Amino acid sequence: MGTIMVVPKYRISTLSLLITFGLVSASATAGDWQLKPSLLLDTYAYQLKKESNDAWDKGAAAVLTPDIALLYDSKNLVSIFGWQQKNIFYDDKQRTDKSLDYINFDTRLSAWDKRVVWSVSANKDYRVRNSQRGIFADEITGYADLSKTQNLRTSLLLRSAPHKEIQSSLSLTASQVNSKAPENDDVLGNFDNELYAASFSLGKRQRTNEFYWLINSAYSQSVRDIGTSLTSKNADVIVGVPMFHNLAWVNRARFETNDIATNYTNEFRSVGTGLEYRFGKVSYINATYNRYSQQQLEETNDNYWALDMLIAPTRRSSIQVILDRRYYGRSVEVSGSYRLQHLSAKLSYNERVTVNNGLDRQFTDLGLFVCSGASSSITGCFLPPTANYQLAPGEVLQNFVRTDVEITENVVLRKGGSFNLAYDKDRLALSLNIVRSEDEYVESSRLNKTKAVSFNGKWRLSPLITFSAAVNVYELEYSLEQRTDKNIQLTAGTEVKLNDHSDVSLNVRRVKRSSNQTQFDLQENRVWLSYDYRF
């Protein structure tokens, strides 16, 4: 069923150096360097109230943030480095002044028409990792609930030329997360986790009326400080034999195992046969009748039907639905996209076993956005209107990933989906993101559910004035604590461009958390004035 590649830990640094040397030698070209330093001054006034009977905690703060963005862009190498240092000064004695460093680094090196791609990323920030402490906490009023978190990631992709009839690809990934306990103990402690993964695929480029075959395999190992490592392996093979015009006989086999040295360790195997109808350039629908064997504490065997459907009427739109079975029962996977010049939509749903430490980012990838610098947030970026969009001077492509609400060392079975809708035309940019997930903690009886909706809007009133607004709503359910929290954040602001080097903005924010356990109720009101100077 294909070769599963395992990368020993001690060889990753050596491998990275060899790849770097080879790719740089093969693809070194002249590029464009940009250095973009800036200085941001924020002045805050806020009032905070915890629990309904407490008095308002009022205060003010000033934040001075030097920012440096270093950008390099060439045919085969794109690199972004961003550094910020937030220096926070309070006017009250309840909080202490602090200086916090934020780092974001992302580089991608490619060669031989992008058949070899090596990427490295690193970041350091401060974030909430236990949502029960308040998902909207930040450095100004909630620093004591923030964890200092550092991520390192490197990956290597090898693939065949896209025009080849037989396609192959090999992907190797290594990543690490280091998370420190916040001042207010969140019971998670310090932890350092690692993820090593490899995937391999080999097969025909397209499903045609001729003989078709495809092999996929994957391996991953999540190394935890607590408990044993989670080792996952899976492989599948499908073979299609043409029968009549657009109709084929398909045969498939699958294997999956998840090993954490507990009663949850499982193994699932299946084989099946059926028919597939093909239409259009890439679209198909197949149904197979399968026999499975499952091992988890005891062995079970049974039969089931499976459906795999891909409909792609145009190059800009597609949807795939897979109804199958895994060790825990029936499974569903959905992925779809729709893209016009000014409107795009993306839909996804999947089910997977993972360590909830943020290293596996498959489900939360939001895609590439055009941004004005290395430190841009997603609210200041936009989707490229076409696949061949030419970047303007100072613009860079950034990949945004939705941050998980939780970062822990727990192994979870996550069932979750998301829908993203984005619109950008003339002076108006809008985005809507809907997320729903269910996390079953496989080593305990905990079940957490998340429902989230976020809306962002930006309206360029004139070349000098921009209005922005955002609404974020989270409903979180914690079964073990029998607790349900409803969190809402409202923000709005106006930015005025003073000249080519400086902007000034006025912003307001309202945060409210309502819980069925009133001791966790919270409210915050905030207003702040910002001045940004770009050298």
Coordinates of C-alpha atoms in Angstrom, one line a residue:
M1 CA 0.0 0.0 0.0
G2 CA 2.9 2.4 -0.5
T3 CA 6.0 3.2 1.4
I4 CA 5.8 5.0 4.7
M5 CA 8.7 7.3 5.3
V6 CA 10.0 7.9 8.9
V7 CA 12.5 10.7 9.6
P8 CA 14.7 10.0 12.6
K9 CA 14.8 13.1 14.9
Y10 CA 18.6 13.4 15.0
R11 CA 18.8 13.6 11.2
I12 CA 16.5 16.5 10.7
S13 CA 19.0 19.3 11.3
T14 CA 21.6 17.6 9.0
L15 CA 18.9 17.0 6.3
S16 CA 17.9 20.6 6.5
L17 CA 21.4 21.8 6.0
L18 CA 21.9 19.6 3.0
I19 CA 18.7 20.7 1.4
T20 CA 19.5 24.3 2.0
F21 CA 22.9 24.0 0.4
G22 CA 21.5 22.2 -2.6
L23 CA 18.6 24.5 -3.2
V24 CA 20.5 27.7 -2.8
S25 CA 23.2 26.5 -5.2
A26 CA 20.5 25.6 -7.8
S27 CA 18.2 28.6 -7.4
A28 CA 20.2 31.6 -6.3
T29 CA 19.0 34.6 -8.1
A30 CA 18.9 38.3 -7.6
G31 CA 15.9 39.4 -5.5
D32 CA 14.3 42.4 -4.0
W33 CA 15.1 43.4 -0.4
Q34 CA 12.8 45.6 1.7
L35 CA 13.4 46.9 5.2
K36 CA 10.3 48.5 6.8
P37 CA 10.8 49.8 10.3
S38 CA 7.9 51.5 12.1
L39 CA 6.9 52.9 15.5
L40 CA 3.4 52.5 17.0
L41 CA 2.1 54.4 20.0
D42 CA -1.2 53.4 21.6
T43 CA -2.9 55.0 24.6
Y44 CA -5.7 52.9 26.3
A45 CA -8.5 53.7 28.7
Y46 CA -10.4 50.6 30.0
Q47 CA -12.8 49.4 32.6
L48 CA -13.0 45.7 33.6
K49 CA -15.6 43.9 35.8
K50 CA -15.4 40.2 36.8
E51 CA -18.6 38.7 38.2
S52 CA -21.8 40.7 38.3
N53 CA -21.4 42.0 41.8
D54 CA -17.8 43.4 41.5
A55 CA -17.1 47.0 41.0
W56 CA -15.5 48.3 37.8
D57 CA -11.7 48.1 37.6
K58 CA -10.7 51.3 35.7
G59 CA -7.3 52.2 34.4
A60 CA -5.2 53.5 31.6
A61 CA -2.1 52.3 29.7
A62 CA 0.4 53.5 27.1
V63 CA 2.1 51.1 24.7
L64 CA 5.2 51.9 22.6
T65 CA 5.9 49.3 19.9
P66 CA 8.9 49.4 17.7
D67 CA 8.4 47.2 14.6
I68 CA 10.8 45.9 12.0
A69 CA 9.8 44.0 8.9
L70 CA 12.4 42.5 6.6
L71 CA 11.2 41.2 3.3
Y72 CA 13.0 39.3 0.5
D73 CA 11.4 38.3 -2.8
S74 CA 12.9 36.5 -5.7
K75 CA 11.9 33.9 -8.2
N76 CA 12.7 31.0 -6.0
L77 CA 13.0 32.4 -2.5
V78 CA 10.5 34.4 -0.5
S79 CA 11.3 35.3 3.1
I80 CA 9.5 37.4 5.7
F81 CA 10.9 38.4 9.1
G82 CA 8.9 40.5 11.6
W83 CA 9.8 41.6 15.1
Q84 CA 7.8 43.7 17.5
Q85 CA 8.5 44.7 21.1
K86 CA 5.5 45.9 23.1
N87 CA 6.5 48.2 26.0
I88 CA 3.4 48.6 28.2
F89 CA 3.2 51.3 30.9
Y90 CA 0.3 51.4 33.4
D91 CA -1.0 54.3 35.4
D92 CA -2.2 52.1 38.3
K93 CA -0.4 49.9 40.9
Q94 CA -2.4 46.8 40.2
R95 CA -0.5 46.0 37.1
T96 CA 3.2 46.1 36.5
D97 CA 4.9 47.6 33.4
K98 CA 6.2 45.0 31.0
S99 CA 8.1 44.5 27.7
L100 CA 7.1 41.7 25.4
D101 CA 8.8 40.5 22.2
Y102 CA 6.9 39.0 19.2
I103 CA 8.7 37.3 16.4
N104 CA 7.3 36.0 13.1
F105 CA 9.6 34.3 10.5
D106 CA 8.5 32.5 7.3
T107 CA 10.7 31.5 4.4
R108 CA 10.0 29.4 1.3
L109 CA 12.8 28.1 -1.0
S110 CA 11.9 26.4 -4.3
A111 CA 13.8 24.9 -7.2
W112 CA 13.2 23.1 -10.5
D113 CA 9.8 24.7 -11.3
K114 CA 8.7 24.2 -7.7
R115 CA 9.2 20.5 -7.8
V116 CA 11.3 20.9 -4.7
V117 CA 10.0 23.3 -2.0
W118 CA 11.6 23.7 1.4
S119 CA 10.0 26.0 4.0
V120 CA 10.9 27.1 7.5
S121 CA 8.8 29.1 9.9
A122 CA 9.1 30.3 13.5
N123 CA 7.1 32.5 15.7
K124 CA 6.9 33.7 19.3
D125 CA 3.9 35.3 20.9
Y126 CA 1.7 35.4 24.0
R127 CA -1.7 33.8 23.9
V128 CA -4.5 32.1 25.8
R129 CA -4.2 28.3 25.8
N130 CA -7.1 27.4 28.2
S131 CA -10.3 28.9 26.9
Q132 CA -11.9 28.8 30.3
R133 CA -9.7 31.7 31.3
G134 CA -11.2 34.0 28.6
I135 CA -10.6 33.6 24.9
F136 CA -10.3 37.4 24.3
A137 CA -7.7 38.1 26.9
D138 CA -4.7 40.1 25.7
E139 CA -1.6 41.9 26.9
I140 CA -3.3 45.0 28.1
T141 CA -5.8 43.7 30.7
G142 CA -5.3 39.9 30.7
Y143 CA -1.6 39.3 30.6
A144 CA -1.7 37.1 33.7
D145 CA -3.7 34.5 31.6
L146 CA -1.4 34.5 28.6
S147 CA 1.1 31.8 27.9
K148 CA 4.5 32.5 26.2
T149 CA 4.4 30.2 23.2
Q150 CA 7.1 29.5 20.6
N151 CA 6.6 27.4 17.4
L152 CA 9.2 26.1 15.0
R153 CA 8.4 24.3 11.8
T154 CA 10.2 23.0 8.8
S155 CA 8.9 21.0 5.8
L156 CA 10.2 19.6 2.6
L157 CA 8.1 18.8 -0.5
L158 CA 9.3 16.8 -3.4
R159 CA 6.9 16.3 -6.4
S160 CA 7.0 15.4 -10.0
A161 CA 6.3 17.8 -12.8
P162 CA 2.6 18.6 -13.1
H163 CA 2.4 17.5 -16.7
K164 CA 3.6 14.0 -16.1
E165 CA 1.1 11.2 -16.5
I166 CA 2.4 9.5 -13.3
Q167 CA 2.4 11.8 -10.4
S168 CA 4.3 11.4 -7.2
S169 CA 4.9 13.5 -4.1
L170 CA 6.8 13.1 -0.8
S171 CA 6.3 15.5 2.1
L172 CA 8.4 15.6 5.3
T173 CA 7.6 17.8 8.3
A174 CA 9.0 18.5 11.7
S175 CA 7.6 21.0 14.2
Q176 CA 7.8 21.9 17.8
V177 CA 5.8 24.0 20.3
N178 CA 7.1 25.3 23.6
S179 CA 4.4 26.7 26.0
K180 CA 5.1 28.3 29.3
A181 CA 2.6 28.4 32.2
P182 CA 0.9 31.8 32.7
E183 CA 1.0 33.8 35.9
N184 CA -2.5 32.7 36.7
D185 CA -2.1 28.9 36.9
D186 CA -4.2 27.2 34.2
V187 CA -3.2 23.7 35.5
L188 CA -1.4 22.8 32.2
G189 CA 2.1 23.6 33.4
N190 CA 5.1 24.0 31.0
F191 CA 5.2 21.7 28.1
D192 CA 7.4 21.0 25.0
N193 CA 5.8 19.0 22.2
E194 CA 7.1 17.8 18.9
L195 CA 5.5 16.5 15.7
Y196 CA 7.2 14.4 13.0
A197 CA 5.2 13.6 9.9
A198 CA 5.7 12.1 6.4
S199 CA 3.3 11.5 3.6
F200 CA 3.8 9.8 0.2
S201 CA 1.5 9.5 -2.9
L202 CA 2.0 7.8 -6.3
G203 CA -0.5 7.3 -9.1
K204 CA -2.1 8.5 -12.3
R205 CA -2.6 12.2 -12.7
Q206 CA -6.3 12.1 -13.7
R207 CA -9.2 9.8 -13.5
T208 CA -9.8 9.0 -17.2
N209 CA -11.5 6.3 -19.2
E210 CA -8.3 4.4 -19.1
F211 CA -6.8 2.3 -16.3
Y212 CA -6.5 4.4 -13.1
W213 CA -4.6 3.8 -9.8
L214 CA -3.5 5.8 -6.8
I215 CA -1.6 5.0 -3.6
N216 CA -1.5 7.3 -0.5
S217 CA 0.3 6.7 2.8
A218 CA 1.1 8.9 5.8
Y219 CA 2.9 8.6 9.1
S220 CA 3.0 11.0 12.1
Q221 CA 4.4 10.9 15.6
S222 CA 3.4 13.4 18.3
V223 CA 5.8 13.5 21.2
R224 CA 4.4 14.7 24.5
D225 CA 5.9 15.6 27.9
I226 CA 2.9 13.9 29.6
G227 CA 1.8 10.4 28.6
T228 CA 3.1 8.4 25.7
S229 CA 3.5 9.5 22.1
L230 CA 0.7 9.3 19.7
T231 CA 1.8 7.4 16.6
S232 CA -0.6 7.4 13.6
K233 CA -0.3 5.5 10.3
N234 CA -2.6 5.2 7.4
A235 CA -2.6 4.1 3.8
D236 CA -5.1 3.6 1.0
V237 CA -5.1 2.3 -2.5
I238 CA -7.7 2.6 -5.3
V239 CA -7.7 1.0 -8.7
G240 CA -10.2 1.8 -11.5
V241 CA -10.7 -0.5 -14.4
P242 CA -12.7 0.9 -17.4
M243 CA -15.9 -1.0 -18.3
F244 CA -18.0 1.3 -20.5
H245 CA -17.9 4.9 -21.5
N246 CA -17.5 7.0 -18.3
L247 CA -18.2 3.9 -16.1
A248 CA -15.4 2.0 -14.3
W249 CA -15.1 -0.8 -11.8
V250 CA -13.3 0.4 -8.7
N251 CA -11.5 -1.6 -6.0
R252 CA -10.1 0.0 -2.8
A253 CA -8.3 -1.0 0.4
R254 CA -7.6 1.1 3.5
F255 CA -5.5 0.8 6.7
E256 CA -5.4 3.0 9.7
T257 CA -3.9 2.7 13.2
N258 CA -3.5 5.1 16.2
D259 CA -1.2 4.0 19.0
I260 CA -0.9 5.7 22.3
A261 CA -0.2 2.6 24.5
T262 CA -3.6 2.7 26.2
N263 CA -7.0 1.1 25.7
Y264 CA -7.7 3.7 23.0
T265 CA -5.1 2.1 20.7
N266 CA -6.9 1.0 17.6
E267 CA -6.5 -0.6 14.1
F268 CA -8.9 -0.5 11.2
R269 CA -8.7 -2.3 7.9
S270 CA -11.2 -2.4 5.0
V271 CA -11.4 -3.6 1.4
G272 CA -14.2 -2.9 -1.0
T273 CA -15.4 -2.9 -4.6
G274 CA -18.0 -0.9 -6.6
L275 CA -18.7 1.3 -9.5
E276 CA -17.6 4.8 -10.5
Y277 CA -19.2 7.2 -12.9
R278 CA -16.9 9.9 -14.4
F279 CA -18.0 13.1 -16.1
G280 CA -16.5 16.4 -17.0
K281 CA -12.7 16.8 -16.8
V282 CA -12.2 15.7 -13.2
S283 CA -15.7 15.0 -11.6
Y284 CA -16.7 11.5 -10.5
I285 CA -19.1 9.7 -8.2
N286 CA -18.4 6.2 -6.8
A287 CA -20.1 3.8 -4.4
T288 CA -18.4 0.8 -3.0
Y289 CA -19.4 -2.1 -0.8
N290 CA -16.8 -2.8 1.9
R291 CA -15.7 -5.4 4.4
Y292 CA -13.9 -4.1 7.5
S293 CA -12.0 -5.5 10.4
Q294 CA -11.5 -3.4 13.5
Q295 CA -9.3 -4.0 16.5
Q296 CA -9.8 -2.0 19.7
L297 CA -9.9 -4.1 22.9
E298 CA -11.6 -6.7 20.9
E299 CA -11.9 -7.5 17.2
T300 CA -15.1 -6.8 15.2
N301 CA -16.0 -7.4 11.5
D302 CA -18.9 -6.2 9.4
N303 CA -19.9 -4.8 6.0
Y304 CA -20.8 -1.2 5.0
W305 CA -21.4 1.1 2.0
A306 CA -19.1 4.0 1.2
L307 CA -19.5 7.0 -1.1
D308 CA -16.8 9.3 -2.7
M309 CA -18.0 12.2 -4.8
L310 CA -16.1 15.1 -6.5
I311 CA -18.0 17.6 -8.5
A312 CA -15.9 20.4 -10.2
P313 CA -18.0 22.1 -12.8
T314 CA -15.3 24.8 -13.4
R315 CA -11.7 25.5 -12.4
R316 CA -13.0 28.0 -9.8
S317 CA -15.5 25.8 -8.0
S318 CA -15.4 22.3 -6.6
I319 CA -16.9 20.2 -3.8
Q320 CA -15.9 16.7 -2.5
V321 CA -17.8 14.6 -0.1
I322 CA -16.6 11.3 1.4
L323 CA -18.9 9.1 3.4
D324 CA -16.9 6.2 4.9
R325 CA -16.2 4.4 8.1
R326 CA -13.4 4.5 10.6
Y327 CA -12.6 2.8 13.9
Y328 CA -15.2 4.9 15.8
G329 CA -18.0 4.4 13.4
R330 CA -19.4 6.4 10.4
S331 CA -17.1 9.2 9.1
V332 CA -17.7 12.3 6.9
E333 CA -15.2 14.5 5.1
V334 CA -16.2 17.6 3.1
S335 CA -14.1 20.1 1.2
G336 CA -15.3 22.7 -1.2
S337 CA -14.4 26.0 -2.7
Y338 CA -15.9 28.7 -4.9
R339 CA -14.0 31.6 -6.3
L340 CA -14.9 34.6 -8.4
Q341 CA -12.9 37.7 -9.0
H342 CA -14.3 39.5 -6.0
L343 CA -16.0 36.7 -4.0
S344 CA -14.6 33.5 -2.6
A345 CA -16.0 30.7 -0.4
K346 CA -14.4 27.8 1.3
L347 CA -16.0 24.9 3.2
S348 CA -14.4 22.0 5.1
Y349 CA -15.3 19.3 7.5
N350 CA -13.2 16.4 8.7
E351 CA -12.6 14.0 11.6
R352 CA -9.2 13.2 13.0
V353 CA -7.2 12.1 16.0
T354 CA -4.6 14.6 17.0
V355 CA -2.7 16.1 20.0
N356 CA -4.4 19.4 20.7
N357 CA -1.2 21.4 20.7
G358 CA -1.6 23.4 17.5
L359 CA 1.2 21.6 15.6
D360 CA -1.2 19.8 13.2
R361 CA -2.7 22.8 11.2
Q362 CA -4.5 20.9 8.5
F363 CA -8.0 21.8 9.6
T364 CA -7.4 25.5 10.3
D365 CA -5.5 26.7 7.2
L366 CA -7.3 29.8 5.9
G367 CA -5.1 30.2 2.8
L368 CA -2.9 32.9 1.2
F369 CA -3.7 36.6 1.6
V370 CA -2.1 39.7 0.2
C371 CA -0.6 41.9 3.0
S372 CA 1.4 45.1 3.2
G373 CA 4.1 43.8 5.5
A374 CA 5.3 40.9 7.7
S375 CA 3.4 41.9 10.8
S376 CA 0.0 42.4 9.2
S377 CA -3.1 40.9 10.8
I378 CA -5.6 39.1 8.6
T379 CA -8.0 42.1 9.0
G380 CA -5.5 44.3 7.2
C381 CA -5.1 41.9 4.3
F382 CA -7.2 40.7 1.4
L383 CA -7.6 37.7 -0.8
P384 CA -5.8 38.0 -4.2
P385 CA -8.6 38.6 -6.8
T386 CA -7.0 36.2 -9.3
A387 CA -4.6 33.3 -9.2
N388 CA -2.1 35.4 -11.3
Y389 CA -2.3 38.5 -9.1
Q390 CA 0.9 40.6 -9.4
L391 CA 2.0 41.9 -6.1
A392 CA 2.4 45.7 -5.8
P393 CA 5.6 47.2 -4.2
G394 CA 5.6 46.4 -0.5
E395 CA 2.9 43.7 -0.8
V396 CA 3.7 40.1 0.3
L397 CA 1.7 36.9 0.4
Q398 CA 1.0 35.6 3.9
N399 CA -0.5 32.3 5.0
F400 CA -3.0 32.7 7.8
V401 CA -4.1 29.8 10.1
R402 CA -7.0 30.1 12.5
T403 CA -5.7 29.7 16.0
D404 CA -7.2 26.9 18.0
V405 CA -9.0 28.0 21.1
E406 CA -7.1 25.4 23.2
I407 CA -3.4 24.4 23.3
T408 CA -2.9 21.3 25.5
E409 CA -1.1 18.0 25.4
N410 CA -4.3 16.0 25.4
V411 CA -5.1 13.6 22.6
V412 CA -8.5 14.4 21.1
L413 CA -10.8 13.0 18.4
R414 CA -11.8 16.2 16.7
K415 CA -14.9 16.5 14.5
G416 CA -15.1 19.9 13.1
G417 CA -16.0 22.1 10.1
S418 CA -15.6 25.6 9.0
F419 CA -17.1 27.9 6.3
N420 CA -15.3 31.0 5.1
L421 CA -16.7 33.7 2.9
A422 CA -14.7 36.7 1.6
Y423 CA -15.6 39.7 -0.5
D424 CA -13.3 42.4 -1.8
K425 CA -14.3 45.0 -4.4
D426 CA -13.5 48.7 -4.8
R427 CA -13.5 50.2 -1.3
L428 CA -15.3 47.4 0.6
A429 CA -13.8 44.2 2.1
L430 CA -15.9 41.7 4.1
S431 CA -15.2 38.3 5.5
L432 CA -17.4 35.8 7.4
N433 CA -16.0 32.7 9.2
I434 CA -18.2 30.1 10.8
V435 CA -16.7 27.2 12.9
R436 CA -18.1 24.3 14.7
S437 CA -16.1 21.6 16.4
E438 CA -16.4 18.8 18.9
D439 CA -13.4 17.5 20.9
E440 CA -13.6 14.1 22.5
Y441 CA -10.7 13.7 24.9
V442 CA -9.7 10.1 24.4
E443 CA -7.8 9.6 27.7
S444 CA -10.6 11.0 29.8
S445 CA -14.4 11.5 29.8
R446 CA -14.2 15.2 28.7
L447 CA -16.1 16.5 25.8
N448 CA -15.7 20.1 24.6
K449 CA -17.9 21.8 22.0
T450 CA -17.2 25.0 20.2
K451 CA -19.5 27.2 18.0
A452 CA -17.9 30.3 16.6
V453 CA -18.9 33.1 14.2
S454 CA -16.7 36.0 13.2
F455 CA -17.4 38.9 10.8
N456 CA -14.9 41.5 9.7
G457 CA -15.5 44.5 7.5
K458 CA -13.4 47.3 6.2
W459 CA -14.8 50.3 4.2
R460 CA -12.4 52.8 2.6
L461 CA -14.5 55.9 2.8
S462 CA -11.8 57.9 0.9
P463 CA -8.2 57.5 0.0
L464 CA -7.4 58.9 3.5
I465 CA -10.1 57.5 5.7
T466 CA -10.9 53.8 6.5
F467 CA -13.6 52.4 8.8
S468 CA -13.4 48.9 10.2
A469 CA -15.6 46.7 12.4
A470 CA -15.5 43.2 13.7
V471 CA -17.8 40.9 15.6
N472 CA -16.6 37.6 17.2
V473 CA -18.9 35.2 19.0
Y474 CA -17.9 32.0 20.7
E475 CA -20.1 29.5 22.6
L476 CA -18.1 27.0 24.5
E477 CA -19.4 23.9 26.3
Y478 CA -17.3 22.0 28.9
S479 CA -18.9 18.7 29.8
L480 CA -16.7 17.8 32.7
E481 CA -17.4 21.1 34.5
Q482 CA -21.0 21.2 33.3
R483 CA -20.2 24.8 32.1
T484 CA -21.3 26.8 29.1
D485 CA -19.8 30.2 28.2
K486 CA -21.0 32.7 25.7
N487 CA -18.3 35.1 24.6
I488 CA -18.8 38.1 22.4
Q489 CA -16.3 40.8 21.2
L490 CA -17.3 43.9 19.3
T491 CA -14.6 46.2 17.9
A492 CA -14.8 49.3 15.6
G493 CA -12.4 51.9 14.5
T494 CA -11.5 54.7 12.1
E495 CA -8.1 55.2 10.6
V496 CA -6.9 58.4 9.0
K497 CA -3.9 58.6 6.8
L498 CA -1.9 61.7 7.6
N499 CA 0.8 61.3 5.0
D500 CA 2.8 58.6 3.3
H501 CA 4.6 57.8 6.6
S502 CA 2.0 58.0 9.3
D503 CA -1.6 57.1 10.3
V504 CA -3.7 57.8 13.3
S505 CA -6.7 55.7 14.4
L506 CA -9.4 55.7 17.1
N507 CA -10.8 52.3 18.2
V508 CA -13.4 50.9 20.7
R509 CA -13.9 47.4 22.0
R510 CA -16.6 45.7 24.1
V511 CA -16.1 42.2 25.5
K512 CA -18.7 40.2 27.5
R513 CA -18.6 36.6 28.8
S514 CA -21.8 35.1 30.2
S515 CA -21.6 31.8 31.9
N516 CA -24.2 29.4 33.5
Q517 CA -21.7 29.6 36.4
T518 CA -21.9 33.3 37.2
Q519 CA -18.5 33.4 38.9
F520 CA -17.0 33.3 35.4
D521 CA -19.0 36.3 34.1
L522 CA -16.8 39.1 32.7
Q523 CA -17.2 42.5 31.0
E524 CA -14.7 44.9 29.5
N525 CA -15.0 48.3 27.7
R526 CA -12.0 49.8 26.0
V527 CA -11.1 52.8 23.9
W528 CA -7.7 53.6 22.5
L529 CA -5.9 56.1 20.2
S530 CA -3.1 54.9 18.0
Y531 CA -0.4 56.7 16.0
D532 CA 1.7 54.7 13.6
Y533 CA 4.8 56.1 12.0
R534 CA 6.7 54.3 9.2
F535 CA 10.3 55.3 8.6

